[in-house]
Amino acid sequence: MVAADQPGIAGLRAALSGGVVAKGDEDWDVARQAFNLAVDQRPAAVAFPADADEVAATVRFAAERGLQVAPQLTGHNAAPLGPLDGAVLLRTDGLDDVAFDAEHTRARVGAGVRWGDVVRQTSPRSRAALHGSSPGVGVVGYSLGGGLGWYARRWGLAANSVTAVELVAADGSRLRADRDHEPDLFWALRGGGGNFGVVTAMEFALYPVGELYAGALFFPWERSAEVLHVWHGLLADLPDTVTSCGRIMQFPPFPDVPESLRGRSFVVIEAACLGGADVAAPLLAPLRGLRPSLDTFAAVAPEALLDLHMDPPLPVPALSDHLLLEHLAPAAIDDLAAVAGPGSGSPLAAVDLRHTGAALARPQPHDGAVGALPGVLSLFAVGVPADPAAGAAVGGQLAKVNAVLAGHAVGQSLNMVEGPVATRQVYPPATYRRLQRVRAQYDPDERFRANHPVPTRG
């Protein structure tokens, strides 16, 4: 393909100041690697455009050669893309501008910006963005898929705080989509993923947050069922200013894991509370009554939430599964502890239950393609497949976790699905058909390779 098309590669290289990497180049393996080291991306070429004009040049180059374009920053949800044969992997790292309006009520970021880059600038100004659990995740990919973060119970999905999107369309033209310009495209981009173009910049609202009461309670792993029962029983009465997560965790013996946690196992309750300790009391008092081994709760600035969930800062191999769930029966919690907790032999690093509901259950008329999520919990289970044997063990245990909770499942959030899935089964029928119509208008030849594709037909 492109590797043999040296004149074509030379022409693209001449057009991109950020560079192009092809198979056989010295930095090929680094250029094509996703954050998830279990994913083996082998595209036709890897392009590094420095600005929107160079993005357009890359899209035109791909179109002339019958190739698809797969935009990517970090590759946190790269597994569904597959090996990327027949596609140019378009890395957006070079589009890294961050700007704010005068009052810091709105931000504009390039497609190469990660959440940590934003939050570290907004936190000192007592502002918060609707970021996720990891500072290394890209703003654009996270927001296109919905975006479920620490403030979601209060302000909803990040996608619906997006106020404008700039992108390069399939014909190489540059568009701006907002409520007044390309409104159907604007709707589709907020929850419909990367099916409609290469996003080059995004604008979104910021919220007034000066201080939170946040942290984690660590309990012995052997108490997994007991602690999760108490936590789950408190959720229905919590205000939308409190977001929490119950976790069964086995910390790997990796050097980047804090020494006090390295190689050890716990059941952990994390929470972020808008307001002071009094707001958190209905959640924390009963749990503190169980005498945690470690209590890290404190009054913190918004920036502290970047590391609360302890996501890995460096690329790792991972296999995972996800479900959106209704309230769990007590037996389901017992069953979950039995397959992920002590005595289970589980190789999973974490099994998380994030509390959803509140604003996430209240769609608004101005929302995009994903306005709300069903259920009250989001399950995410993950393991580290260090080798094929470990991968088989992780996959088998993920299936067991899924089996004990499948009876409570009410859907999925595509940002959390790190494997192939039929999007027709995830979106409501009317939403799916509308997404298809928008894609047929803006990308009729399906030029763009999204991690969760919405085909123009079928």
Short mmCIF file of C-alpha atoms in Angstrom, two decimals:
data_model
loop_
_atom_site.label_atom_id
_atom_site.label_comp_id
_atom_site.label_asym_id
_atom_site.label_seq_id
_atom_site.Cartn_x
_atom_site.Cartn_y
_atom_site.Cartn_z
CA MET A 1 0.00 0.00 0.00
CA VAL A 2 1.50 3.32 1.07
CA ALA A 3 4.84 1.84 2.09
CA ALA A 4 5.43 0.93 -1.55
CA ASP A 5 4.04 4.25 -2.79
CA GLN A 6 7.21 6.21 -2.17
CA PRO A 7 6.28 9.20 -4.37
CA GLY A 8 3.02 9.51 -2.46
CA ILE A 9 4.74 9.26 0.90
CA ALA A 10 7.30 11.82 -0.20
CA GLY A 11 4.53 14.20 -1.19
CA LEU A 12 2.75 13.83 2.13
CA ARG A 13 5.99 14.23 4.03
CA ALA A 14 6.60 17.46 2.18
CA ALA A 15 3.14 18.71 3.17
CA LEU A 16 3.41 17.88 6.89
CA SER A 17 5.84 19.74 9.09
CA GLY A 18 5.03 17.26 11.86
CA GLY A 19 6.27 14.31 9.82
CA VAL A 20 5.09 10.98 8.44
CA VAL A 21 6.23 7.56 9.60
CA ALA A 22 5.92 4.43 7.45
CA LYS A 23 6.80 0.79 7.92
CA GLY A 24 10.53 0.37 7.83
CA ASP A 25 11.22 3.75 9.39
CA GLU A 26 13.28 3.70 12.58
CA ASP A 27 10.49 5.06 14.78
CA TRP A 28 7.68 2.99 13.24
CA ASP A 29 6.90 0.93 16.36
CA VAL A 30 6.74 3.99 18.61
CA ALA A 31 4.62 6.00 16.17
CA ARG A 32 1.95 3.33 15.74
CA GLN A 33 1.65 2.28 19.39
CA ALA A 34 -1.59 2.85 21.32
CA PHE A 35 -1.75 3.47 25.07
CA ASN A 36 -3.06 -0.08 25.46
CA LEU A 37 0.01 -2.19 24.76
CA ALA A 38 -2.19 -5.21 24.03
CA VAL A 39 -3.29 -3.48 20.81
CA ASP A 40 -1.11 -4.01 17.73
CA GLN A 41 -1.84 -1.18 15.28
CA ARG A 42 -0.41 -1.64 11.79
CA PRO A 43 -1.67 1.23 9.64
CA ALA A 44 -0.59 2.10 6.12
CA ALA A 45 1.26 5.13 7.54
CA VAL A 46 1.26 7.38 10.59
CA ALA A 47 0.83 11.11 9.96
CA PHE A 48 1.64 13.88 12.44
CA PRO A 49 -0.05 17.06 11.17
CA ALA A 50 0.88 20.27 12.97
CA ASP A 51 -2.34 22.20 12.29
CA ALA A 52 -5.77 21.98 10.68
CA ASP A 53 -4.41 22.67 7.19
CA GLU A 54 -2.05 19.71 7.50
CA VAL A 55 -4.95 17.57 8.76
CA ALA A 56 -6.82 18.50 5.58
CA ALA A 57 -3.79 17.59 3.48
CA THR A 58 -3.67 14.17 5.15
CA VAL A 59 -7.36 13.56 4.52
CA ARG A 60 -6.98 14.48 0.84
CA PHE A 61 -3.92 12.23 0.54
CA ALA A 62 -5.88 9.28 1.96
CA ALA A 63 -8.88 9.94 -0.29
CA GLU A 64 -6.70 9.99 -3.41
CA ARG A 65 -5.38 6.52 -2.53
CA GLY A 66 -8.61 4.95 -1.31
CA LEU A 67 -7.42 4.83 2.31
CA GLN A 68 -9.37 5.51 5.46
CA VAL A 69 -8.26 7.98 8.14
CA ALA A 70 -8.15 7.03 11.83
CA PRO A 71 -7.63 10.07 14.10
CA GLN A 72 -5.98 9.29 17.41
CA LEU A 73 -4.20 11.03 20.27
CA THR A 74 -3.52 8.53 23.05
CA GLY A 75 -5.21 5.34 21.89
CA HIS A 76 -6.96 4.62 25.20
CA ASN A 77 -9.87 3.01 23.33
CA ALA A 78 -7.91 1.66 20.38
CA ALA A 79 -8.77 -2.04 20.54
CA PRO A 80 -12.04 -1.74 18.54
CA LEU A 81 -10.15 -0.16 15.63
CA GLY A 82 -8.39 -3.41 14.81
CA PRO A 83 -5.01 -3.51 13.03
CA LEU A 84 -5.80 -0.40 10.89
CA ASP A 85 -4.76 -1.95 7.61
CA GLY A 86 -5.96 0.26 4.79
CA ALA A 87 -5.94 3.37 6.98
CA VAL A 88 -3.68 6.30 7.75
CA LEU A 89 -3.29 6.73 11.50
CA LEU A 90 -3.56 10.48 12.04
CA ARG A 91 -1.91 11.51 15.30
CA THR A 92 -3.25 14.79 16.66
CA ASP A 93 -0.42 15.49 19.16
CA GLY A 94 0.66 18.63 17.31
CA LEU A 95 -2.70 20.39 17.75
CA ASP A 96 -2.02 21.29 21.36
CA ASP A 97 -3.30 24.85 21.86
CA VAL A 98 -5.27 25.68 25.04
CA ALA A 99 -7.14 28.99 25.43
CA PHE A 100 -9.83 30.42 27.72
CA ASP A 101 -12.31 33.25 27.51
CA ALA A 102 -11.76 36.27 29.76
CA GLU A 103 -14.02 34.99 32.55
CA HIS A 104 -12.78 31.37 32.36
CA THR A 105 -16.27 30.10 31.68
CA ARG A 106 -15.26 28.41 28.43
CA ALA A 107 -12.17 26.67 27.06
CA ARG A 108 -10.99 26.00 23.51
CA VAL A 109 -8.49 23.19 23.03
CA GLY A 110 -6.79 21.53 20.12
CA ALA A 111 -7.25 17.84 19.42
CA GLY A 112 -3.83 17.06 20.90
CA VAL A 113 -4.72 18.27 24.40
CA ARG A 114 -5.07 15.88 27.33
CA TRP A 115 -7.31 16.51 30.32
CA GLY A 116 -4.40 17.12 32.65
CA ASP A 117 -3.29 20.03 30.44
CA VAL A 118 -6.68 21.69 30.99
CA VAL A 119 -7.37 20.92 34.64
CA ARG A 120 -3.97 22.11 35.85
CA GLN A 121 -4.80 25.53 34.36
CA THR A 122 -8.45 25.76 35.43
CA SER A 123 -8.07 24.52 39.01
CA PRO A 124 -6.12 27.57 40.31
CA ARG A 125 -8.91 29.74 38.88
CA SER A 126 -11.62 27.80 40.78
CA ARG A 127 -13.00 26.31 37.60
CA ALA A 128 -13.67 22.71 36.66
CA ALA A 129 -13.98 20.87 33.36
CA LEU A 130 -15.99 17.68 33.03
CA HIS A 131 -12.90 15.48 32.76
CA GLY A 132 -12.60 11.77 33.40
CA SER A 133 -10.53 9.73 35.80
CA SER A 134 -7.20 9.92 33.96
CA PRO A 135 -5.16 13.09 33.27
CA GLY A 136 -3.62 11.40 30.23
CA VAL A 137 -6.84 10.85 28.29
CA GLY A 138 -7.46 13.18 25.33
CA VAL A 139 -10.19 15.80 25.65
CA VAL A 140 -11.59 15.26 22.15
CA GLY A 141 -11.93 11.48 22.01
CA TYR A 142 -13.39 11.39 25.51
CA SER A 143 -15.96 14.07 24.69
CA LEU A 144 -16.97 12.66 21.29
CA GLY A 145 -17.98 9.41 22.97
CA GLY A 146 -19.92 11.01 25.83
CA GLY A 147 -17.48 11.49 28.72
CA LEU A 148 -18.35 10.09 32.16
CA GLY A 149 -16.41 11.83 34.93
CA TRP A 150 -16.35 12.95 38.55
CA TYR A 151 -18.90 15.75 38.01
CA ALA A 152 -21.30 13.79 35.81
CA ARG A 153 -24.01 13.32 38.44
CA ARG A 154 -24.15 17.09 38.82
CA TRP A 155 -23.60 18.35 35.25
CA GLY A 156 -24.06 15.31 33.01
CA LEU A 157 -21.87 13.93 30.25
CA ALA A 158 -18.97 16.03 28.99
CA ALA A 159 -20.34 15.83 25.43
CA ASN A 160 -23.29 18.01 26.37
CA SER A 161 -21.08 20.77 27.74
CA VAL A 162 -19.33 21.04 24.36
CA THR A 163 -20.31 24.33 22.73
CA ALA A 164 -18.51 24.07 19.37
CA VAL A 165 -16.43 21.63 17.33
CA GLU A 166 -13.98 22.43 14.51
CA LEU A 167 -13.20 19.60 12.11
CA VAL A 168 -11.94 18.56 8.72
CA ALA A 169 -14.61 16.79 6.65
CA ALA A 170 -14.18 13.91 4.22
CA ASP A 171 -13.64 16.25 1.25
CA GLY A 172 -10.86 18.09 3.07
CA SER A 173 -12.97 21.15 3.88
CA ARG A 174 -12.90 22.77 7.30
CA LEU A 175 -16.15 23.15 9.24
CA ARG A 176 -17.32 24.62 12.50
CA ALA A 177 -20.32 22.95 14.13
CA ASP A 178 -22.34 24.55 16.92
CA ARG A 179 -25.99 25.25 17.66
CA ASP A 180 -26.20 27.77 14.81
CA HIS A 181 -23.87 26.18 12.25
CA GLU A 182 -24.19 22.61 10.98
CA PRO A 183 -26.63 21.79 13.82
CA ASP A 184 -27.21 18.17 12.79
CA LEU A 185 -23.47 17.56 12.70
CA PHE A 186 -23.10 19.30 16.06
CA TRP A 187 -25.73 16.97 17.51
CA ALA A 188 -24.01 13.87 16.11
CA LEU A 189 -20.53 14.83 17.31
CA ARG A 190 -21.72 14.97 20.91
CA GLY A 191 -21.89 11.26 21.62
CA GLY A 192 -21.66 9.82 18.12
CA GLY A 193 -17.89 9.32 18.24
CA GLY A 194 -15.34 9.87 15.49
CA ASN A 195 -17.53 8.90 12.56
CA PHE A 196 -17.93 12.32 10.95
CA GLY A 197 -14.52 13.92 10.44
CA VAL A 198 -11.19 14.73 12.04
CA VAL A 199 -11.84 17.06 14.96
CA THR A 200 -9.12 19.69 15.16
CA ALA A 201 -10.44 21.78 18.07
CA MET A 202 -13.25 21.77 20.59
CA GLU A 203 -14.87 24.38 22.84
CA PHE A 204 -16.63 23.50 26.08
CA ALA A 205 -18.10 25.04 29.21
CA LEU A 206 -16.29 25.29 32.54
CA TYR A 207 -18.01 25.24 35.93
CA PRO A 208 -17.39 27.12 39.19
CA VAL A 209 -15.63 24.75 41.59
CA GLY A 210 -13.17 26.12 44.11
CA GLU A 211 -12.86 23.21 46.49
CA LEU A 212 -14.13 19.66 46.92
CA TYR A 213 -14.09 17.10 49.68
CA ALA A 214 -12.59 14.04 48.02
CA GLY A 215 -10.50 10.98 48.65
CA ALA A 216 -10.61 7.22 49.16
CA LEU A 217 -11.25 4.70 51.93
CA PHE A 218 -9.18 1.51 51.78
CA PHE A 219 -10.39 -1.67 53.47
CA PRO A 220 -8.88 -5.17 53.61
CA TRP A 221 -9.64 -7.19 50.50
CA GLU A 222 -11.28 -9.87 52.65
CA ARG A 223 -14.09 -7.43 53.44
CA SER A 224 -15.07 -6.84 49.80
CA ALA A 225 -18.67 -8.03 50.07
CA GLU A 226 -19.28 -6.31 53.43
CA VAL A 227 -18.01 -2.92 52.31
CA LEU A 228 -19.74 -3.00 48.92
CA HIS A 229 -23.05 -3.90 50.56
CA VAL A 230 -22.86 -0.87 52.86
CA TRP A 231 -21.74 1.45 50.06
CA HIS A 232 -24.42 0.27 47.64
CA GLY A 233 -27.10 0.69 50.29
CA LEU A 234 -26.26 4.38 50.66
CA LEU A 235 -26.40 5.39 47.00
CA ALA A 236 -30.13 5.99 46.56
CA ASP A 237 -30.16 8.81 49.12
CA LEU A 238 -27.06 10.71 47.95
CA PRO A 239 -27.41 14.16 46.34
CA ASP A 240 -26.17 14.80 42.82
CA THR A 241 -23.22 16.70 44.31
CA VAL A 242 -21.69 13.37 45.43
CA THR A 243 -20.11 10.92 42.98
CA SER A 244 -18.54 7.72 44.27
CA CYS A 245 -17.04 4.47 43.08
CA GLY A 246 -16.76 1.07 44.77
CA ARG A 247 -13.73 -0.94 43.68
CA ILE A 248 -12.22 -4.37 44.23
CA MET A 249 -8.53 -3.82 43.51
CA GLN A 250 -5.38 -5.89 43.20
CA PHE A 251 -2.44 -3.55 42.71
CA PRO A 252 0.25 -5.02 40.45
CA PRO A 253 3.86 -5.08 41.69
CA PHE A 254 4.86 -2.31 39.28
CA PRO A 255 7.42 0.38 40.19
CA ASP A 256 5.00 3.24 39.41
CA VAL A 257 2.51 1.94 42.02
CA PRO A 258 3.05 3.62 45.45
CA GLU A 259 5.07 1.37 47.74
CA SER A 260 2.29 1.24 50.37
CA LEU A 261 -0.08 -0.29 47.76
CA ARG A 262 2.28 -2.21 45.51
CA GLY A 263 1.37 -5.88 45.21
CA ARG A 264 -1.46 -5.58 47.75
CA SER A 265 -5.25 -5.98 47.43
CA PHE A 266 -8.08 -3.86 48.84
CA VAL A 267 -11.71 -2.95 48.52
CA VAL A 268 -11.78 0.82 47.96
CA ILE A 269 -14.48 3.48 48.07
CA GLU A 270 -13.62 6.70 46.21
CA ALA A 271 -15.73 9.83 46.18
CA ALA A 272 -15.73 13.44 45.06
CA CYS A 273 -18.17 15.76 46.85
CA LEU A 274 -19.04 19.28 45.75
CA GLY A 275 -19.14 21.08 49.10
CA GLY A 276 -17.50 20.30 52.40
CA ALA A 277 -17.32 17.33 54.72
CA ASP A 278 -20.94 17.86 55.77
CA VAL A 279 -22.12 17.09 52.22
CA ALA A 280 -20.08 13.88 52.23
CA ALA A 281 -21.22 12.77 55.69
CA PRO A 282 -24.20 10.61 54.59
CA LEU A 283 -21.81 8.53 52.49
CA LEU A 284 -18.71 8.56 54.65
CA ALA A 285 -20.06 8.20 58.19
CA PRO A 286 -21.44 4.65 57.73
CA LEU A 287 -18.32 3.61 55.83
CA ARG A 288 -15.97 5.13 58.36
CA GLY A 289 -17.88 3.14 60.95
CA LEU A 290 -16.42 0.04 59.27
CA ARG A 291 -12.93 1.28 60.30
CA PRO A 292 -11.00 1.62 57.02
CA SER A 293 -7.30 0.83 56.96
CA LEU A 294 -6.59 4.13 55.20
CA ASP A 295 -8.67 7.30 54.84
CA THR A 296 -7.37 9.93 52.40
CA PHE A 297 -10.41 12.27 52.36
CA ALA A 298 -9.63 15.97 52.62
CA ALA A 299 -10.62 19.36 51.28
CA VAL A 300 -8.85 19.60 47.91
CA ALA A 301 -8.64 21.74 44.79
CA PRO A 302 -10.22 20.37 41.58
CA GLU A 303 -6.79 19.33 40.30
CA ALA A 304 -6.64 16.58 42.96
CA LEU A 305 -9.31 14.61 41.11
CA LEU A 306 -6.86 13.90 38.28
CA ASP A 307 -5.13 11.23 40.38
CA LEU A 308 -7.94 10.09 42.67
CA HIS A 309 -8.81 7.02 40.58
CA MET A 310 -5.15 5.93 40.34
CA ASP A 311 -5.26 5.20 36.60
CA PRO A 312 -1.91 4.06 35.18
CA PRO A 313 0.17 7.04 34.00
CA LEU A 314 2.17 5.00 31.48
CA PRO A 315 1.03 2.67 28.67
CA VAL A 316 0.08 -0.83 29.83
CA PRO A 317 -1.51 -3.90 28.21
CA ALA A 318 -5.16 -4.25 29.21
CA LEU A 319 -8.28 -6.32 28.61
CA SER A 320 -11.58 -5.05 29.98
CA ASP A 321 -15.36 -5.34 30.01
CA HIS A 322 -18.17 -2.91 30.78
CA LEU A 323 -21.90 -2.79 31.52
CA LEU A 324 -24.39 -0.18 32.69
CA LEU A 325 -26.41 -1.63 35.57
CA GLU A 326 -29.56 -1.03 37.55
CA HIS A 327 -29.50 -1.32 41.36
CA LEU A 328 -27.97 -4.64 42.36
CA ALA A 329 -29.70 -7.28 44.42
CA PRO A 330 -27.71 -8.27 47.54
CA ALA A 331 -27.00 -11.66 45.99
CA ALA A 332 -25.38 -9.96 42.97
CA ILE A 333 -22.92 -8.14 45.21
CA ASP A 334 -22.08 -11.40 46.94
CA ASP A 335 -21.60 -13.07 43.57
CA LEU A 336 -19.36 -10.24 42.36
CA ALA A 337 -17.16 -10.50 45.45
CA ALA A 338 -16.99 -14.25 44.94
CA VAL A 339 -15.59 -13.92 41.38
CA ALA A 340 -13.37 -10.85 41.93
CA GLY A 341 -12.50 -10.84 45.63
CA PRO A 342 -10.63 -13.07 48.07
CA GLY A 343 -10.61 -16.76 47.28
CA SER A 344 -11.61 -16.18 43.66
CA GLY A 345 -8.17 -16.57 42.13
CA SER A 346 -9.06 -13.55 40.00
CA PRO A 347 -6.25 -12.02 37.93
CA LEU A 348 -8.20 -8.76 37.45
CA ALA A 349 -6.49 -5.57 38.56
CA ALA A 350 -9.76 -3.73 39.24
CA VAL A 351 -13.50 -4.23 39.18
CA ASP A 352 -15.19 -0.83 39.48
CA LEU A 353 -18.80 0.14 40.13
CA ARG A 354 -19.27 3.86 39.46
CA HIS A 355 -22.41 5.54 40.74
CA THR A 356 -24.30 7.22 37.88
CA GLY A 357 -27.91 8.47 37.82
CA ALA A 358 -28.92 12.04 38.85
CA ALA A 359 -28.09 14.43 35.94
CA LEU A 360 -27.03 11.42 33.87
CA ALA A 361 -30.63 10.19 33.98
CA ARG A 362 -32.16 13.53 32.93
CA PRO A 363 -31.74 14.24 29.19
CA GLN A 364 -32.15 17.85 28.10
CA PRO A 365 -33.57 19.21 24.81
CA HIS A 366 -30.22 20.70 23.75
CA ASP A 367 -28.27 17.45 24.31
CA GLY A 368 -26.36 15.66 21.60
CA ALA A 369 -26.65 12.05 20.45
CA VAL A 370 -26.10 10.75 23.98
CA GLY A 371 -28.04 12.83 26.48
CA ALA A 372 -28.34 10.35 29.31
CA LEU A 373 -27.26 6.91 30.49
CA PRO A 374 -29.61 4.21 31.71
CA GLY A 375 -29.18 2.62 35.12
CA VAL A 376 -27.44 3.77 38.29
CA LEU A 377 -24.06 2.01 38.09
CA SER A 378 -21.30 1.66 35.51
CA LEU A 379 -19.22 -1.51 35.70
CA PHE A 380 -15.66 -1.50 34.40
CA ALA A 381 -13.48 -4.55 34.97
CA VAL A 382 -9.89 -4.73 33.75
CA GLY A 383 -6.85 -6.99 33.87
CA VAL A 384 -3.26 -6.84 32.63
CA PRO A 385 -2.44 -9.57 30.06
CA ALA A 386 1.33 -9.73 30.43
CA ASP A 387 1.52 -12.79 28.13
CA PRO A 388 -0.91 -15.03 26.19
CA ALA A 389 -1.56 -17.28 29.18
CA ALA A 390 -2.34 -14.27 31.36
CA GLY A 391 -4.55 -12.90 28.62
CA ALA A 392 -6.60 -16.08 28.55
CA ALA A 393 -6.96 -15.99 32.34
CA VAL A 394 -8.04 -12.33 32.30
CA GLY A 395 -10.54 -12.97 29.52
CA GLY A 396 -12.04 -15.91 31.39
CA GLN A 397 -12.43 -13.90 34.58
CA LEU A 398 -14.02 -10.98 32.75
CA ALA A 399 -16.59 -13.42 31.39
CA LYS A 400 -17.35 -14.57 34.95
CA VAL A 401 -17.85 -10.99 36.15
CA ASN A 402 -20.11 -10.29 33.20
CA ALA A 403 -22.12 -13.46 33.86
CA VAL A 404 -22.91 -12.65 37.50
CA LEU A 405 -24.08 -9.12 36.64
CA ALA A 406 -25.64 -9.58 33.19
CA GLY A 407 -29.11 -9.94 34.67
CA HIS A 408 -28.87 -6.36 35.97
CA ALA A 409 -27.50 -4.87 32.71
CA VAL A 410 -29.41 -2.05 31.02
CA GLY A 411 -26.93 -0.92 28.36
CA GLN A 412 -23.40 0.29 27.68
CA SER A 413 -21.48 3.55 27.33
CA LEU A 414 -19.28 3.34 24.23
CA ASN A 415 -16.41 5.23 25.84
CA MET A 416 -16.03 2.31 28.24
CA VAL A 417 -16.35 -0.46 25.63
CA GLU A 418 -12.82 -1.44 24.61
CA GLY A 419 -13.73 -4.07 22.07
CA PRO A 420 -15.85 -4.42 18.93
CA VAL A 421 -19.57 -3.86 19.49
CA ALA A 422 -22.54 -3.36 17.18
CA THR A 423 -23.41 0.29 17.69
CA ARG A 424 -26.95 -0.45 16.51
CA GLN A 425 -27.40 -2.33 19.78
CA VAL A 426 -26.09 0.52 21.93
CA TYR A 427 -27.93 3.58 20.58
CA PRO A 428 -31.73 3.86 20.68
CA PRO A 429 -33.18 3.07 17.21
CA ALA A 430 -34.17 6.67 16.37
CA THR A 431 -30.75 7.98 17.47
CA TYR A 432 -28.95 5.33 15.44
CA ARG A 433 -30.91 6.14 12.28
CA ARG A 434 -30.25 9.86 12.70
CA LEU A 435 -26.52 9.21 13.18
CA GLN A 436 -26.54 7.19 9.97
CA ARG A 437 -28.18 10.05 8.08
CA VAL A 438 -25.64 12.56 9.38
CA ARG A 439 -22.74 10.32 8.45
CA ALA A 440 -24.19 9.73 4.98
CA GLN A 441 -24.27 13.51 4.52
CA TYR A 442 -20.79 14.32 5.81
CA ASP A 443 -18.85 11.09 5.17
CA PRO A 444 -20.75 9.19 2.45
CA ASP A 445 -17.74 7.03 1.52
CA GLU A 446 -16.99 6.17 5.17
CA ARG A 447 -13.56 7.73 4.92
CA PHE A 448 -13.10 7.92 8.68
CA ARG A 449 -12.31 4.88 10.81
CA ALA A 450 -13.95 5.30 14.22
CA ASN A 451 -13.37 2.95 17.12
CA HIS A 452 -17.15 2.39 17.27
CA PRO A 453 -18.38 2.83 13.69
CA VAL A 454 -21.85 3.91 12.65
CA PRO A 455 -22.21 2.76 9.03
CA THR A 456 -24.14 4.86 6.57
CA ARG A 457 -26.40 1.90 5.82
CA GLY A 458 -27.43 -1.35 7.43
#
